[in-house]
Coordinates of C-alpha atoms and ligand atoms in Angstrom, one line a residue:
M27 CA 0.0 0.0 0.0
N28 CA 1.2 3.5 -0.8
T29 CA 0.7 5.2 2.5
T30 CA 0.4 8.7 0.9
D31 CA -2.9 7.6 -0.8
T32 CA -6.1 8.5 0.9
P33 CA -7.8 5.2 1.8
I34 CA -10.8 4.2 -0.4
L35 CA -12.4 2.7 2.7
S36 CA -11.8 3.8 6.3
I37 CA -13.2 1.8 9.2
R38 CA -13.0 3.6 12.6
G39 CA -13.9 2.0 15.9
L40 CA -16.6 -0.2 14.3
A41 CA -18.6 -2.3 16.7
K42 CA -21.8 -4.4 16.6
R43 CA -23.5 -5.9 19.6
F44 CA -26.3 -8.4 19.6
G45 CA -27.8 -8.1 23.1
G46 CA -24.8 -8.9 25.3
V47 CA -22.7 -10.4 22.5
A48 CA -20.0 -8.2 21.0
A49 CA -19.8 -9.7 17.5
V50 CA -17.4 -7.0 16.3
S51 CA -15.7 -4.5 18.6
G52 CA -13.3 -1.6 18.0
I53 CA -12.3 -2.5 14.4
D54 CA -10.0 0.0 12.7
L55 CA -8.9 -0.6 9.1
D56 CA -7.8 1.6 6.2
V57 CA -8.0 0.0 2.8
A58 CA -6.0 1.6 0.0
A59 CA -7.4 1.9 -3.5
R60 CA -6.5 -1.1 -5.6
E61 CA -5.5 -3.1 -2.6
T62 CA -6.7 -6.7 -1.8
V63 CA -7.3 -7.2 1.9
A64 CA -8.3 -10.6 3.3
I65 CA -10.2 -10.9 6.5
I66 CA -9.7 -14.2 8.3
G67 CA -10.4 -15.6 11.7
P68 CA -12.0 -18.7 13.2
N69 CA -15.8 -19.2 13.1
G70 CA -17.6 -16.6 15.1
A71 CA -14.7 -14.1 14.8
G72 CA -17.1 -11.5 13.3
K73 CA -16.1 -11.5 9.6
T74 CA -19.7 -11.8 8.3
T75 CA -20.9 -9.2 10.7
L76 CA -18.2 -6.8 9.5
Y77 CA -19.2 -7.4 5.9
N78 CA -22.9 -6.9 6.8
M79 CA -22.0 -3.5 8.2
I80 CA -19.9 -2.4 5.2
S81 CA -22.6 -3.5 2.8
G82 CA -25.4 -1.9 4.9
R83 CA -27.3 -5.0 5.9
M84 CA -26.6 -4.2 9.5
T85 CA -26.3 -0.8 11.3
P86 CA -23.2 -0.5 13.4
S87 CA -23.6 -0.1 17.2
E88 CA -20.6 2.2 17.2
G89 CA -18.0 3.6 14.9
E90 CA -17.8 5.0 11.4
L91 CA -17.4 3.8 7.8
V92 CA -16.0 6.3 5.2
F93 CA -15.9 5.4 1.6
E94 CA -14.2 7.6 -0.9
G95 CA -14.2 10.4 1.6
R96 CA -17.9 10.2 2.4
S97 CA -19.6 8.6 5.5
I98 CA -21.7 5.6 4.6
T99 CA -22.3 4.6 8.2
G100 CA -25.8 3.1 8.5
L101 CA -26.8 3.8 4.8
A102 CA -29.3 1.3 3.3
P103 CA -27.7 -1.5 1.1
H104 CA -29.0 0.0 -2.2
R105 CA -27.4 3.3 -1.4
I106 CA -24.1 1.7 -0.5
S107 CA -24.2 -0.3 -3.7
R108 CA -24.9 2.9 -5.7
A109 CA -21.9 4.5 -3.9
G110 CA -19.7 1.9 -5.5
I111 CA -19.5 -1.1 -3.1
S112 CA -20.7 -4.5 -4.3
R113 CA -20.9 -7.8 -2.5
S114 CA -20.5 -11.2 -4.1
F115 CA -21.3 -14.1 -4.1
Q116 CA -25.0 -14.4 -3.9
I117 CA -26.0 -17.0 -6.5
N118 CA -29.7 -16.3 -6.1
N119 CA -29.1 -13.1 -8.1
I120 CA -28.9 -15.2 -11.2
F121 CA -32.0 -15.7 -13.4
P122 CA -31.8 -19.5 -14.0
E123 CA -34.0 -19.5 -17.2
M124 CA -32.0 -16.8 -19.0
S125 CA -28.7 -17.4 -20.8
V126 CA -25.4 -16.4 -19.3
R127 CA -25.2 -13.6 -21.8
E128 CA -28.7 -12.3 -21.0
N129 CA -28.0 -12.4 -17.3
V130 CA -25.0 -10.1 -17.7
E131 CA -26.9 -7.8 -20.1
V132 CA -29.6 -7.4 -17.5
A133 CA -27.0 -6.4 -15.0
V134 CA -25.4 -3.9 -17.4
S135 CA -28.8 -2.5 -18.3
A136 CA -29.8 -2.1 -14.7
R137 CA -26.7 0.1 -14.1
R138 CA -27.2 2.2 -17.3
G139 CA -31.0 2.4 -16.7
T140 CA -30.9 5.9 -15.2
A141 CA -29.7 7.4 -18.5
R142 CA -32.6 6.2 -20.7
R143 CA -33.2 8.2 -23.9
W144 CA -35.8 7.0 -26.4
W145 CA -34.0 8.3 -29.4
N146 CA -31.0 6.4 -28.5
I147 CA -32.4 2.9 -27.8
A148 CA -30.6 1.1 -30.6
S149 CA -27.2 2.3 -29.8
R150 CA -27.9 1.8 -26.1
A151 CA -28.8 -1.9 -26.8
R152 CA -25.5 -2.3 -28.8
G153 CA -23.6 -0.7 -25.9
V154 CA -25.2 -3.1 -23.4
Q155 CA -24.4 -6.1 -25.6
D156 CA -20.8 -5.0 -26.2
E157 CA -20.2 -4.4 -22.5
A158 CA -21.8 -7.7 -21.5
A159 CA -19.7 -9.5 -24.1
A160 CA -16.6 -8.0 -22.7
L161 CA -17.4 -9.0 -19.2
V162 CA -18.3 -12.5 -20.2
E163 CA -14.9 -12.7 -22.0
R164 CA -13.1 -11.2 -19.0
L165 CA -14.6 -13.8 -16.6
S166 CA -13.6 -16.7 -19.0
I167 CA -17.2 -17.8 -19.5
A168 CA -17.6 -16.6 -23.1
H169 CA -17.9 -20.3 -24.2
L170 CA -21.0 -20.6 -22.0
A171 CA -22.6 -17.3 -23.2
E172 CA -25.6 -19.0 -24.9
R173 CA -26.2 -21.7 -22.2
R174 CA -29.1 -21.4 -19.8
A175 CA -27.7 -20.2 -16.5
A176 CA -29.4 -23.1 -14.6
T177 CA -27.3 -25.6 -16.6
I178 CA -23.8 -24.4 -15.9
S179 CA -21.5 -25.7 -13.1
Y180 CA -21.4 -24.3 -9.6
G181 CA -18.0 -22.7 -10.2
D182 CA -19.2 -21.1 -13.5
K183 CA -22.3 -19.7 -11.7
R184 CA -19.9 -18.0 -9.3
L185 CA -18.0 -16.5 -12.2
L186 CA -21.3 -15.4 -13.8
E187 CA -22.3 -13.8 -10.6
L188 CA -18.9 -12.0 -10.4
A189 CA -19.5 -10.7 -14.0
M190 CA -22.9 -9.4 -12.9
V191 CA -21.3 -7.7 -9.9
L192 CA -18.6 -6.1 -12.1
A193 CA -21.4 -4.9 -14.4
T194 CA -22.4 -2.4 -11.7
R195 CA -18.9 -0.9 -12.0
P196 CA -18.0 -1.1 -8.3
R197 CA -14.8 0.3 -7.0
L198 CA -14.8 -1.9 -3.9
V199 CA -15.8 -5.5 -4.2
L200 CA -16.6 -7.6 -1.1
L201 CA -16.0 -11.3 -1.9
D202 CA -17.6 -13.7 0.6
E203 CA -15.7 -17.0 0.5
P204 CA -15.3 -16.9 -3.2
T205 CA -14.0 -20.5 -3.4
A206 CA -16.4 -22.1 -0.9
G207 CA -17.8 -25.4 -2.2
M208 CA -15.5 -25.5 -5.2
T209 CA -13.4 -28.3 -6.5
P210 CA -9.6 -27.8 -6.4
D211 CA -9.6 -27.0 -10.1
E212 CA -12.4 -24.5 -9.8
T213 CA -10.6 -22.9 -6.8
Q214 CA -7.5 -22.5 -8.9
R215 CA -9.4 -21.0 -11.8
V216 CA -11.3 -18.5 -9.6
T217 CA -8.2 -17.6 -7.7
A218 CA -6.3 -16.8 -10.9
L219 CA -9.2 -14.8 -12.2
I220 CA -9.5 -12.7 -9.0
R221 CA -5.7 -12.2 -9.2
R222 CA -6.0 -10.9 -12.7
L223 CA -8.9 -8.6 -11.8
A224 CA -6.9 -7.3 -8.8
D225 CA -3.9 -6.7 -11.0
S226 CA -5.9 -4.7 -13.5
G227 CA -6.0 -1.9 -10.9
E228 CA -9.7 -1.2 -11.4
F229 CA -10.9 -2.7 -8.2
T230 CA -10.3 -2.9 -4.5
F231 CA -11.1 -6.2 -3.0
L232 CA -12.0 -7.4 0.5
I233 CA -12.0 -11.1 0.7
T234 CA -13.1 -13.5 3.4
E235 CA -11.9 -17.1 2.8
H236 CA -11.2 -20.3 4.7
D237 CA -8.7 -21.6 2.2
M238 CA -5.4 -20.3 3.5
A239 CA -3.6 -21.0 0.2
V240 CA -6.2 -18.7 -1.5
V241 CA -5.8 -16.0 1.2
F242 CA -2.0 -16.0 1.1
G243 CA -2.0 -16.2 -2.7
L244 CA -4.3 -13.1 -3.2
A245 CA -4.0 -10.7 -0.2
D246 CA -1.7 -7.7 -0.1
R247 CA -2.6 -7.5 3.6
I248 CA -4.5 -9.6 6.0
L249 CA -6.8 -8.6 8.9
V250 CA -7.0 -11.4 11.4
M251 CA -10.1 -11.2 13.6
H252 CA -10.5 -13.0 16.9
R253 CA -13.6 -12.7 19.0
G254 CA -14.8 -9.6 17.2
E255 CA -11.5 -7.8 17.6
R256 CA -8.6 -7.0 15.4
L257 CA -5.9 -9.5 16.4
V258 CA -3.3 -8.5 13.7
L259 CA -3.2 -6.5 10.5
G260 CA -0.2 -7.0 8.3
T261 CA 1.3 -8.4 5.2
P262 CA 0.9 -12.2 4.6
E263 CA 4.5 -12.6 5.8
E264 CA 3.9 -10.7 9.0
V265 CA 0.7 -12.6 9.7
R266 CA 2.3 -16.0 8.9
V267 CA 5.0 -15.6 11.5
H268 CA 2.9 -13.8 14.2
P269 CA 2.9 -15.9 17.3
E270 CA -0.6 -14.9 18.5
V271 CA -2.0 -15.7 15.1
R272 CA -0.4 -19.1 15.1
R273 CA -1.6 -19.7 18.6
A274 CA -5.2 -18.4 18.2
Y275 CA -5.9 -19.3 14.6
L276 CA -3.4 -21.1 12.5
G277 CA -2.1 -23.1 15.4
D278 CA -0.2 -26.2 14.5
T279 CA -2.8 -27.2 12.0
D280 CA -2.6 -28.4 8.5
E281 CA -3.8 -25.0 7.4
A282 CA -0.8 -23.3 8.7
D283 CA 1.4 -25.8 6.9
E284 CA -0.5 -25.3 3.7
A285 CA 0.0 -21.5 4.1
D286 CA 3.7 -22.0 4.6
E287 CA 3.9 -23.9 1.3
T288 CA 2.5 -21.1 -0.8
T289 CA 5.7 -19.2 -0.9
Ligands
LIG16 N1 -27.9 -11.8 13.8 C1 -27.2 -12.2 14.9 N2 -27.8 -12.2 16.1 C2 -27.2 -12.6 17.2 N3 -25.8 -13.0 17.2 C3 -25.2 -12.9 16.0 C4 -25.9 -12.5 14.8 N4 -25.0 -12.6 13.8 C5 -23.8 -13.0 14.3 N5 -23.9 -13.2 15.6 C6 -22.9 -13.6 16.6 O1 -21.8 -12.7 16.4 C7 -20.6 -13.4 16.4 C8 -19.8 -13.3 15.1 O2 -20.4 -14.0 14.1 P1 -20.0 -13.8 12.6 O3 -19.9 -12.4 12.2 O4 -21.0 -14.7 11.8 O5 -18.6 -14.5 12.6 P2 -17.8 -15.2 11.3 O6 -18.4 -14.8 10.1 O7 -16.4 -14.8 11.5 O8 -17.9 -16.7 11.6 C9 -20.9 -14.9 16.7 O9 -20.8 -15.1 18.1 C10 -22.3 -15.0 16.3 O10 -23.0 -16.0 17.0
LIG17 MG1 -19.1 -15.9 8.4

């Protein structure tokens, strides 16, 4: 991260309590534009709750969220999405009876919809088609473009969903366990794709993920959460060797060994 950059997302003292349970407490995090930050931690660490607050599904009990210089604390999900933050993966966004291409066209049209001009319908339609075709190509699902979405594999559905998310032109993309439920081959494919998207410099990514090889392969920095709090924030190398992380999370498990093997 270039520390002279203003962060694209600034999280200050963020907390969420459910009755007596502090699901998230006192989280501080600055995310630089074009950075990929992974959020890891054992079950119940507060990762999903943190995502829910960033995407507007939950209102923070305390603290502030600033995106591109503007407070988004407590805004409704559609307003946060319009501000430029998208969350994936939610496969139920896909229309199963439509083709892959049509699904992406719908997503592109939805974004462009506000600029509707009757005299310009034909060129608009062409613009939508071109943009959707470029996205389908970019997500490596062009060979599936005419297939009914219901009939493609689980991994390809996730890529379709990512194409639909990118159609909204987000600057910050929240990826929720992007490789969950995937075969090792699909995991590799999706990881390489996310890497390419991250390297394009068009997006900033937050990623939660259980697969430590994926985390250490993608992240510029890693936030380790434990019982709702920030245990460590650092580069993959700093996190890997951090004694508290090893004790609290990686332990002496196979996951720690797998992470070690990624470099
Ligand atoms: N809607 C909710 N109501 C009550 N407790 C919740 C709710 N959501 C999460 N929690 C609690 O908050 C803590 C953090 O959960 P979560 O954010 O799902 O962690 P993670 O995603 O890291 O597994 C857990 O103790 C969980 O039981
Ligand atoms: Mg979770």
